[in-house]
Each structure stands twice: as C-alpha cells, then as structure tokens.
Short mmCIF file of C-alpha atoms and ligand atoms in Angstrom, two decimals:
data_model
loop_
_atom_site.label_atom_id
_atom_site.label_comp_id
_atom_site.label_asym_id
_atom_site.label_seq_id
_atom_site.Cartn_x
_atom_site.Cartn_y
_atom_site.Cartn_z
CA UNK A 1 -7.25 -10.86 41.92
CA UNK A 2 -6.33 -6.99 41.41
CA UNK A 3 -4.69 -8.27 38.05
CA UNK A 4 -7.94 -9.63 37.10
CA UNK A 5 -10.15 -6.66 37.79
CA UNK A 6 -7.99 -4.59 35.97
CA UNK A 7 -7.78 -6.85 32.65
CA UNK A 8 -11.27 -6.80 33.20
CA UNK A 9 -11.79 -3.12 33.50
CA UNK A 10 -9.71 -2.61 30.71
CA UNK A 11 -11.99 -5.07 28.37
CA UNK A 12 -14.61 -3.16 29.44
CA UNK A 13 -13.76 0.29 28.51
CA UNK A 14 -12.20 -1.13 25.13
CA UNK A 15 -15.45 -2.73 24.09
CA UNK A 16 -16.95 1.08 24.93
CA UNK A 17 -14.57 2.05 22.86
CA UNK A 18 -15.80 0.09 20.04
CA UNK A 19 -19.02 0.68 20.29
CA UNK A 20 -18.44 4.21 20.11
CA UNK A 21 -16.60 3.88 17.51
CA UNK A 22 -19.65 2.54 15.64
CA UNK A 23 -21.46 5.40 16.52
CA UNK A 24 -18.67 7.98 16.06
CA UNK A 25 -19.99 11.61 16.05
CA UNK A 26 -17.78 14.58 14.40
CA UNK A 27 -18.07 18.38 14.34
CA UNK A 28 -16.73 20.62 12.18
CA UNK A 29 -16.67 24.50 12.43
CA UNK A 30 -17.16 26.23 9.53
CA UNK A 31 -15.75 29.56 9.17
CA UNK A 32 -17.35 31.94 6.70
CA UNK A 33 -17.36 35.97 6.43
CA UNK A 34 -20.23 37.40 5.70
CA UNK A 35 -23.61 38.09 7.88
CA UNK A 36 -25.84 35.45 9.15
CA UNK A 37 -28.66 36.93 6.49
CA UNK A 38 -26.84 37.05 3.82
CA UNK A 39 -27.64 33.94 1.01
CA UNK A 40 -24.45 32.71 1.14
CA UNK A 41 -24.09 32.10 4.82
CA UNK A 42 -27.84 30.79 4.55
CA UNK A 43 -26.50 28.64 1.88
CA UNK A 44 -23.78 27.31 4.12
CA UNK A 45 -26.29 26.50 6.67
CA UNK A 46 -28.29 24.51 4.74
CA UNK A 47 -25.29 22.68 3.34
CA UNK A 48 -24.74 22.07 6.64
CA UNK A 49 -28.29 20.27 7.30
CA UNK A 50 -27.72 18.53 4.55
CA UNK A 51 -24.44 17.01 5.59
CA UNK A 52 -25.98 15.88 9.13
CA UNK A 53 -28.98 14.31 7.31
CA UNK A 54 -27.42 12.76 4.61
CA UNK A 55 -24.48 11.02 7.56
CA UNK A 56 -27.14 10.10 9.88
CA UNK A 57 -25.85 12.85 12.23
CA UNK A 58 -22.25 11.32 11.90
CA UNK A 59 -20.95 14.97 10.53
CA UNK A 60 -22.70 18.12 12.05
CA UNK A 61 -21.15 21.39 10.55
CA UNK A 62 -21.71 24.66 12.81
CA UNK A 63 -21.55 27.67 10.28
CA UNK A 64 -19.79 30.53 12.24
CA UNK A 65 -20.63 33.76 9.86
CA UNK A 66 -19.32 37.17 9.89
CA UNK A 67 -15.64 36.65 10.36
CA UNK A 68 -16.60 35.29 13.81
CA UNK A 69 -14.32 32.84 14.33
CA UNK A 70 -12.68 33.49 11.94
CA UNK A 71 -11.28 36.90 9.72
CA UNK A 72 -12.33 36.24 6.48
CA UNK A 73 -8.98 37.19 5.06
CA UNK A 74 -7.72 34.19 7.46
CA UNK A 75 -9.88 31.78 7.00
CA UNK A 76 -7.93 29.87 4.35
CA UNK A 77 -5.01 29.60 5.97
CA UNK A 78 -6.68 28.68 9.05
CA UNK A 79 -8.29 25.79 7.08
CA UNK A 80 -4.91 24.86 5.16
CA UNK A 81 -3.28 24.54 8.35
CA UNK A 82 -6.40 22.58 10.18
CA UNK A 83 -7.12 25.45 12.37
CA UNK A 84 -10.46 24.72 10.81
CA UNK A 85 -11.75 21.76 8.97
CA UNK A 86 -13.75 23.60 6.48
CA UNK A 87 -14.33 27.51 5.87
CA UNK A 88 -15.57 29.44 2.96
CA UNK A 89 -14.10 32.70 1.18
CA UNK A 90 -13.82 34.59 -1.33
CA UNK A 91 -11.10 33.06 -3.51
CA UNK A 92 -10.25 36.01 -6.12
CA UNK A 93 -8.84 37.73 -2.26
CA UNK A 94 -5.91 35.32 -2.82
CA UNK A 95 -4.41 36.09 -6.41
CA UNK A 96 -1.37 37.38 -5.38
CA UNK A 97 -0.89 33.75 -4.14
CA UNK A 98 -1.48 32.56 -7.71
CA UNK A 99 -3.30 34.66 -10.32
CA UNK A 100 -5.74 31.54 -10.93
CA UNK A 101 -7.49 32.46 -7.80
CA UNK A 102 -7.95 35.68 -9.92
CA UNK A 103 -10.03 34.22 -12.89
CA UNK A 104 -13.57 35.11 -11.71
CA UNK A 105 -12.15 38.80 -11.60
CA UNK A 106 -11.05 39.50 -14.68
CA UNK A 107 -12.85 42.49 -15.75
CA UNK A 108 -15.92 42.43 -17.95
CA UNK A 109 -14.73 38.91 -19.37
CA UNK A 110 -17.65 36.82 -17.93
CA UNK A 111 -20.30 39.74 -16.52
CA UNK A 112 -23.70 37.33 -16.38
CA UNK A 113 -24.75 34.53 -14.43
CA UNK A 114 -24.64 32.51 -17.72
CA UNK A 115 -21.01 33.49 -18.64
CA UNK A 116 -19.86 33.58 -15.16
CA UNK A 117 -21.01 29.53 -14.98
CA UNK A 118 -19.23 28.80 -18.21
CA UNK A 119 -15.85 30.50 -16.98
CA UNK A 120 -16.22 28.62 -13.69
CA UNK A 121 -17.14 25.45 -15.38
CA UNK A 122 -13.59 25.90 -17.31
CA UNK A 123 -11.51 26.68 -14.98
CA UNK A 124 -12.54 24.60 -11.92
CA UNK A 125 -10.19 21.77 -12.93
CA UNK A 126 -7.68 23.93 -12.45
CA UNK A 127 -8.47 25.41 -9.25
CA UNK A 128 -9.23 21.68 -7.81
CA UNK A 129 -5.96 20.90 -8.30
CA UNK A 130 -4.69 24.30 -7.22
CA UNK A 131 -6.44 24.17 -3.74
CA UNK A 132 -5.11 20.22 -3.23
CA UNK A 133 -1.49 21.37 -4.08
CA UNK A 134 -2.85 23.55 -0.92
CA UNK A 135 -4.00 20.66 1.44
CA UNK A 136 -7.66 21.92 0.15
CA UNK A 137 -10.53 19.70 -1.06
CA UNK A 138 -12.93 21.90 -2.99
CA UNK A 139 -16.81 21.20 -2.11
CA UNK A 140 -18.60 23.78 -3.19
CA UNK A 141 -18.85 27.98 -4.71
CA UNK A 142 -21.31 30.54 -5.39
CA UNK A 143 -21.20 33.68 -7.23
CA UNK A 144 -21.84 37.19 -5.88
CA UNK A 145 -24.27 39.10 -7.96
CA UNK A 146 -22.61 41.47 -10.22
CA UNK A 147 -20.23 43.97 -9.22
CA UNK A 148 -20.95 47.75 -9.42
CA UNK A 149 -19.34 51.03 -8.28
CA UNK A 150 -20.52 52.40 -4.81
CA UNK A 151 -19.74 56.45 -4.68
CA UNK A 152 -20.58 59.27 -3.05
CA UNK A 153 -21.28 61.60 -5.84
CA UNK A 154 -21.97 61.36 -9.12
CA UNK A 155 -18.71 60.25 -11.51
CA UNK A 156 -19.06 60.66 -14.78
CA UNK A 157 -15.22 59.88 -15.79
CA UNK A 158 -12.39 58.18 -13.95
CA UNK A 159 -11.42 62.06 -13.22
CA UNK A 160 -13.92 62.13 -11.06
CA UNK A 161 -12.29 59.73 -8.93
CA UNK A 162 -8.79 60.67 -9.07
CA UNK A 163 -7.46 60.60 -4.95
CA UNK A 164 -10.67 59.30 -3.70
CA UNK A 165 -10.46 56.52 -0.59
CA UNK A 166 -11.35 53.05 -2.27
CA UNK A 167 -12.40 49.98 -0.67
CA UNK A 168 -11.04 47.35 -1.80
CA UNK A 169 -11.41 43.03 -1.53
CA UNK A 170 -8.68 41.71 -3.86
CA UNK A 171 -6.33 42.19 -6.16
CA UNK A 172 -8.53 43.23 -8.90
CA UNK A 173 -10.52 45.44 -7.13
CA UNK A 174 -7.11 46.97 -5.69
CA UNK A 175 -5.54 47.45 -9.22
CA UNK A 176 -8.90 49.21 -11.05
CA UNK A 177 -8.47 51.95 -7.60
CA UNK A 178 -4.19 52.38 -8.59
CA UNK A 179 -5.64 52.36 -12.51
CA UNK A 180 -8.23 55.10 -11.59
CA UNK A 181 -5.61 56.85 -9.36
CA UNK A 182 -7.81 56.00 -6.16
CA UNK A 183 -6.00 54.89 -2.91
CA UNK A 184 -6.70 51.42 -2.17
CA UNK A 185 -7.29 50.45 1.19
CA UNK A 186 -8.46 46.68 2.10
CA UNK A 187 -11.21 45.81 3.85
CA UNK A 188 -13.39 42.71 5.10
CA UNK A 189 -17.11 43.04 4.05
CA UNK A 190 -17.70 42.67 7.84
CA UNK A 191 -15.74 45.69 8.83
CA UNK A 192 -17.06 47.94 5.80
CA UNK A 193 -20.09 49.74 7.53
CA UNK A 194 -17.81 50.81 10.04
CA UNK A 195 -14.92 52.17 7.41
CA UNK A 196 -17.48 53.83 5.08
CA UNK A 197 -19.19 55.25 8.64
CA UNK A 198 -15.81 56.72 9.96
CA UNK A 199 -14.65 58.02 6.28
CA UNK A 200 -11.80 55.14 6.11
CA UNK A 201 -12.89 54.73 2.62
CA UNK A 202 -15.15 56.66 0.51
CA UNK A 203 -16.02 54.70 -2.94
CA UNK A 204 -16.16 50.46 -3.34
CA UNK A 205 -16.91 48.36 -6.06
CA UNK A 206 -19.35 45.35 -4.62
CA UNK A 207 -22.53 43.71 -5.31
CA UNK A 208 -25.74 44.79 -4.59
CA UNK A 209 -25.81 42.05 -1.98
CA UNK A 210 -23.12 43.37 -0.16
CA UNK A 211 -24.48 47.07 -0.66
CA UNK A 212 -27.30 45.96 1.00
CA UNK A 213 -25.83 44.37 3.73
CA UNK A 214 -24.42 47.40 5.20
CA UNK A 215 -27.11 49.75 4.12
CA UNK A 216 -24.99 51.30 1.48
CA UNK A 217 -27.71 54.13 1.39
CA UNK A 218 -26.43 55.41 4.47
CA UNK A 219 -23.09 57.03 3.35
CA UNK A 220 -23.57 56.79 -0.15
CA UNK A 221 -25.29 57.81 -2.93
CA UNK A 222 -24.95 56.62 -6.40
CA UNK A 223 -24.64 52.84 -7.59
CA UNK A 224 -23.47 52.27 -10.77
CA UNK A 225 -24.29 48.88 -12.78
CA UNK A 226 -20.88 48.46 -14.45
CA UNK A 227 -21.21 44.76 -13.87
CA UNK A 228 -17.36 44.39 -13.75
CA UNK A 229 -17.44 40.45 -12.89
CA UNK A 230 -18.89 37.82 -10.11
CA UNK A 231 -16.58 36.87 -7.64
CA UNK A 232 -16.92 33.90 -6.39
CA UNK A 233 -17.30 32.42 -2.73
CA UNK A 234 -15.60 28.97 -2.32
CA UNK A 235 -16.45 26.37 0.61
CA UNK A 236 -13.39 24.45 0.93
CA UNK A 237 -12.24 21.43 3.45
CA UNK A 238 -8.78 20.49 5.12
CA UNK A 239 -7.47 17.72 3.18
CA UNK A 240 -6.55 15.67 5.80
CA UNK A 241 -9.85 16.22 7.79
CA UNK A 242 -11.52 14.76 4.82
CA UNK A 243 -9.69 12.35 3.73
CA UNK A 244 -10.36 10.72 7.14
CA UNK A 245 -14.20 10.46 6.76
CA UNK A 246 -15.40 7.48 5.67
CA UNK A 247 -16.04 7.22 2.38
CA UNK A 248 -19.62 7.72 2.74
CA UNK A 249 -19.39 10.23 4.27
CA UNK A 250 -17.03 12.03 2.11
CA UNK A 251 -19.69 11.21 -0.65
CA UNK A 252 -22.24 13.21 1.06
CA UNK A 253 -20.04 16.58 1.68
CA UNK A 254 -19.48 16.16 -1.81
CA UNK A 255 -23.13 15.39 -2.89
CA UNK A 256 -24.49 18.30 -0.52
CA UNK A 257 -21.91 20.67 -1.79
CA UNK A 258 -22.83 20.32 -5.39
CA UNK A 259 -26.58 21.02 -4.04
CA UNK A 260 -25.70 23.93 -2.28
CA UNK A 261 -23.80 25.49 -5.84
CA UNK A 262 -26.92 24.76 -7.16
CA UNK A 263 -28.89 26.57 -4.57
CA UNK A 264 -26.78 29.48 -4.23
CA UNK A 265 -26.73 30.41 -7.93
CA UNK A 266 -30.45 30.20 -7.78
CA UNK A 267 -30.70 32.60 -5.35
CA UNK A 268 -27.72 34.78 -6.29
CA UNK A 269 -29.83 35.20 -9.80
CA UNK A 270 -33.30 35.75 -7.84
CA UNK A 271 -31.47 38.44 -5.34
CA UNK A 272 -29.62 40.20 -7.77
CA UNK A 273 -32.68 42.78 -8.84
CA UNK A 274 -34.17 42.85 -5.07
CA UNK A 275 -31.00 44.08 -4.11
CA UNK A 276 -30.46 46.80 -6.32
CA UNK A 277 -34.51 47.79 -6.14
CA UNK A 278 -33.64 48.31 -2.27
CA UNK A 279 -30.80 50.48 -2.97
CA UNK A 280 -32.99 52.97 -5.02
CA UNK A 281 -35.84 52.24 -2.61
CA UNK A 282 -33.33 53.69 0.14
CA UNK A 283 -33.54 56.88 -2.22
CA UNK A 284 -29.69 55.71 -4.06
CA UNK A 285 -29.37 56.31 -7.68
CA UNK A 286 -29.02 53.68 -9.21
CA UNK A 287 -27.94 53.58 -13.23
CA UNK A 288 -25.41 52.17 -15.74
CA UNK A 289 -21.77 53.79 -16.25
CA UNK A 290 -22.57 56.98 -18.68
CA UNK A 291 -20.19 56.48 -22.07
CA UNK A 292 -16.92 57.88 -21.21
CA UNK A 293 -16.66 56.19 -17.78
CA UNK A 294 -17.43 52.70 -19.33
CA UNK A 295 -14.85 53.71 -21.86
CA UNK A 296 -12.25 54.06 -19.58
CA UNK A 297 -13.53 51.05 -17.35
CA UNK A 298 -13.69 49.12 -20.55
CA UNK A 299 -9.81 50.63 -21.30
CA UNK A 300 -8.66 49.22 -17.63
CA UNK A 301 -10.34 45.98 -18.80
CA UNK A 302 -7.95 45.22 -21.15
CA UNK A 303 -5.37 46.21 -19.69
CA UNK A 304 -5.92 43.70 -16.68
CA UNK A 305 -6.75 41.40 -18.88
CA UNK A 306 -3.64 41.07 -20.33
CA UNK A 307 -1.71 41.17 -17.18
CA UNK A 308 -3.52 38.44 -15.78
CA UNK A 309 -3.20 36.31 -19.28
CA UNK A 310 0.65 37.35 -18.35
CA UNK A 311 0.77 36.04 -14.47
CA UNK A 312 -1.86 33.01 -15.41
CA UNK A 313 0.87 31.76 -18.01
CA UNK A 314 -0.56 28.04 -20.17
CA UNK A 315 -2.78 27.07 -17.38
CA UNK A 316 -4.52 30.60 -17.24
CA UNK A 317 -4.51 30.51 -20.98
CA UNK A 318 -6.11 26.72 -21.30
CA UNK A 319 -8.87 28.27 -19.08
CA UNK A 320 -9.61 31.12 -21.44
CA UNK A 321 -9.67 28.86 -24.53
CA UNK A 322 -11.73 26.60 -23.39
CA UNK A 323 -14.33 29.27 -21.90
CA UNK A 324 -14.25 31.24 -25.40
CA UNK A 325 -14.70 27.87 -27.27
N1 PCA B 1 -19.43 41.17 -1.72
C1 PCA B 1 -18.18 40.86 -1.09
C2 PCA B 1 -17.34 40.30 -2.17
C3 PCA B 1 -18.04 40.54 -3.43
C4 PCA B 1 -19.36 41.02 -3.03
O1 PCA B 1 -20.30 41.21 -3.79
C5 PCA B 1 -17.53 42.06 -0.51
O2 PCA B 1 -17.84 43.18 -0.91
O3 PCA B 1 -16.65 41.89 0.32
#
C-alpha cells in the first residue's frame, strides 16, 4: 500500500514535470557596461523585449548596465565561461587576445557610419568564427559615434601632449597615448567621471556619447573631431547556453539581434551631432584637429596600420581587401 502511494506520487510529480516542461521559462542576465541612458544599453533593452515577445515569454533577458554585474572588462570572459549567458562589450578592448578584435580601431581607415558598416560587413565572418573558436555565438553590434580627443587645453601638436595622463579603452587607444608620448592608463567608461574628477587621467579619446555621459564639460575643455574610428559594441551569447534553446527560439535571438544592429546604428547616426551640440552647449570647444596635429595623427595612422596588417596576418589582410574592393 505505501509502495503504491509512492509510485503514485512519483507519477504525479513526473507528469508536473512534463507539463512544465511544455511551458519551460528561462532567464538570462545580460551584462553590459555602459549607463542605463545611454543608446546602447537602451538598445539592449529593447532587444531584450523583443526576445520575450518573439518566444512567447519562453526567454526573458534582464539587461544589467553599467558594469553592474558585471566589469565591463570581464564581461567576456564571464560569458565564455557561462558566468553569464549573454553580455555585451566593446570588442576592440580585447586585441591583444587576437588583433581581429582590433579591426574597428584601426585608425582613420573606416571614420563614417557608411565606411564603418562596410568594414564590419567584411570582417564579421571572421569575427563569427573568432568568437565560436571562443565558446561565443555572435547576435548582435553597434557602433559608437566617432571618436575624438577629450583635453584640457588647447593642443595644437602632439607636443602639446607629451607626459600628459591618458585614458585609455584598448589597445589602440593605448598605443596612439605611447605614440604621442602620453601615459596610458586603462579605464572602464563607468569609472571615468570619477578618474577625470580625481586627476587619474587628464586627456581621452571617446565619442561624443561617452563625453556626454560623464559630463565631459566638467573637467574638460576642448573636443576635437579627429574622427579616429567607431568602435564597436558586440552582444554576444555562451555557446552552450544557446545551443540549448530550441531552435525557435534560437531563431528569434538571432532575428531580434539583427533588429537591434539595425536600431542602434540608427540612433548612433541620429546621436552623433546631439552629442557633440551638448558638449559646446556645456560651453566646450568643440572643432576639428588644426593641420599639424592631424598630420601627426594621420603619421600614427599609418604606422598602426601597418602593425596591425602585421599581427592580423592573411585573415586580417582578406578583411582589408575585401573592404577596399
Ligand atoms: N565610448 C566607450 C567606448 C567608445 C566610446 O565612444 C568608452 O569611452 O569607453
């Protein structure tokens, strides 16, 4: 009789099981970096809704911004590793990993929206199979606006900023400070108010978007528009984690992330002039690199340039060819 209840109880709960089963729920926390308000963590959030909607609530994606659950120089390990099932960063932070991560950062070799889509559009077969040799899935990325140089007095040649404290977010931005004879210190876009606050670092080379973020206008006072490159933001997914949704529902991360890329370039492009208008509104000047500084920055161009053609090897040279074509 005991036997009996028990097979019985156990039928029970295993029929529960199946039924929820059919209605299986998942959650996924997505680390990202930057501030709730910025368009790219906006961007993540509606990515987000659009994965719950298009599952029927099956997947439901929390977006954790601001290096809140995550340090942004961590998160792709932490989503390598399944720490995290999904997490976005900037990729061109990881180029000392392989100097493909680097591509988007090359300087002044794709400085508009328009060329910046064409590079990416080149060299994302590459990088696919760069993040899977990884245990990453790429879903989705979106370009920062334009990158200019943040200073605290006017330069008007790389003299200018011989020994000065430089910010900076990756490799490239770290080389152009040794190049200029600046001393490079790195720093998450969530911790810069506080470094350029306490005198940590005195000069950066960013986006508007990111000047404006931590109200550049406070410590700083000229913006130049060198327009160096646009680094890109990639949302990327443990392999494993998504290779165990069902199909469909793989289909919609996918589907959702190639709306969000579409959704954060529009507004990257419709930002980009907002941002820099608030930086002069905020009283910054605000002007292109006078001749002999984009002369030099032009000089340091090529010289990366060639380095990276050097660490990139065939696959790094494919990508070029086929963006020049
Ligand atoms: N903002 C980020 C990366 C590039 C950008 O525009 C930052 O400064 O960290």
């Amino acid at each position: 009789m005991k036997a009996k209840t028990v097979g019985f109880a156990v039928l029970v709960s295993a029929a529960q099981m199946v039924a929820a089963g059919g209605a299986r729920a998942e959650g996924w926390d997505m680390p990202t970096a930057y501030p709730a308000s910025n368009y790219h963590s906006e961007t993540a959030v509606a990515f987000a809704a659009c994965v719950k909607k298009a599952t029927g609530d099956k997947l439901a994606i929390t977006v954790h911004p601001n290096g809140a659950l995550f340090k942004g120089n961590d998160i792709k390990r932490a989503v390598q590793t399944g720490q995290a099932p999904i997490g976005e960063r900037l990729i061109s932070a990881h180029a000392n990993e392989n100097a493909l991560y680097g591509v988007d950062s090359i300087p002044f070799l794709a400085s508009s929206f328009d060329a910046s889509e064409k590079l990416w559009k080149a060299a994302r077969p590459e990088l696919e199979k760069l993040l899977a040799s990884q245990n990453l899935v790429y879903v989705y990325a979106v370009p920062w606006p334009p990158q200019g140089l943040y200073t605290k007095k006017p330069i008007n040649s790389v003299a200018d900023l011989k020994g000065v404290k430089f910010r900076s977010y990756s490799v490239a931005t770290a080389r152009i400070a040794e190049l200029a004879g600046m001393v490079p210190v790195q720093i998450e876009a969530a911790d810069l108010s506080q470094a350029l606050a306490t005198g940590v670092a005195d000069s950066f080379i960013s986006s508007g978007s990111t000047g404006f973020d931590v109200k550049a206008w406070e410590y700083m006072t000229n913006f130049y528009t060198v327009d160096a490159w646009l680094p890109r933001n990639v949302i990327f997914a443990n392999k494993d984690s998504f290779d165990k949704l069902p199909a469909a529902e793989q289909t919609a991360v996918k589907t959702c992330g190639d709306e969000a890329a579409a959704a954060g370039l529009a507004q990257a492009k419709a930002l980009t002039q907002k941002y820099i208008d608030a930086l002069a509104a905020n009283k910054m000047a605000v002007s292109g690199p006078g001749a002999e500084l984009k002369t030099q920055l032009d000089g340091f161009g090529k010289t990366m340039t060639a380095e990276w053609e050097a660490k990139a090897g065939s696959a790094g040279k494919a990508i070029i060819d086929a963006y020049e074509k």
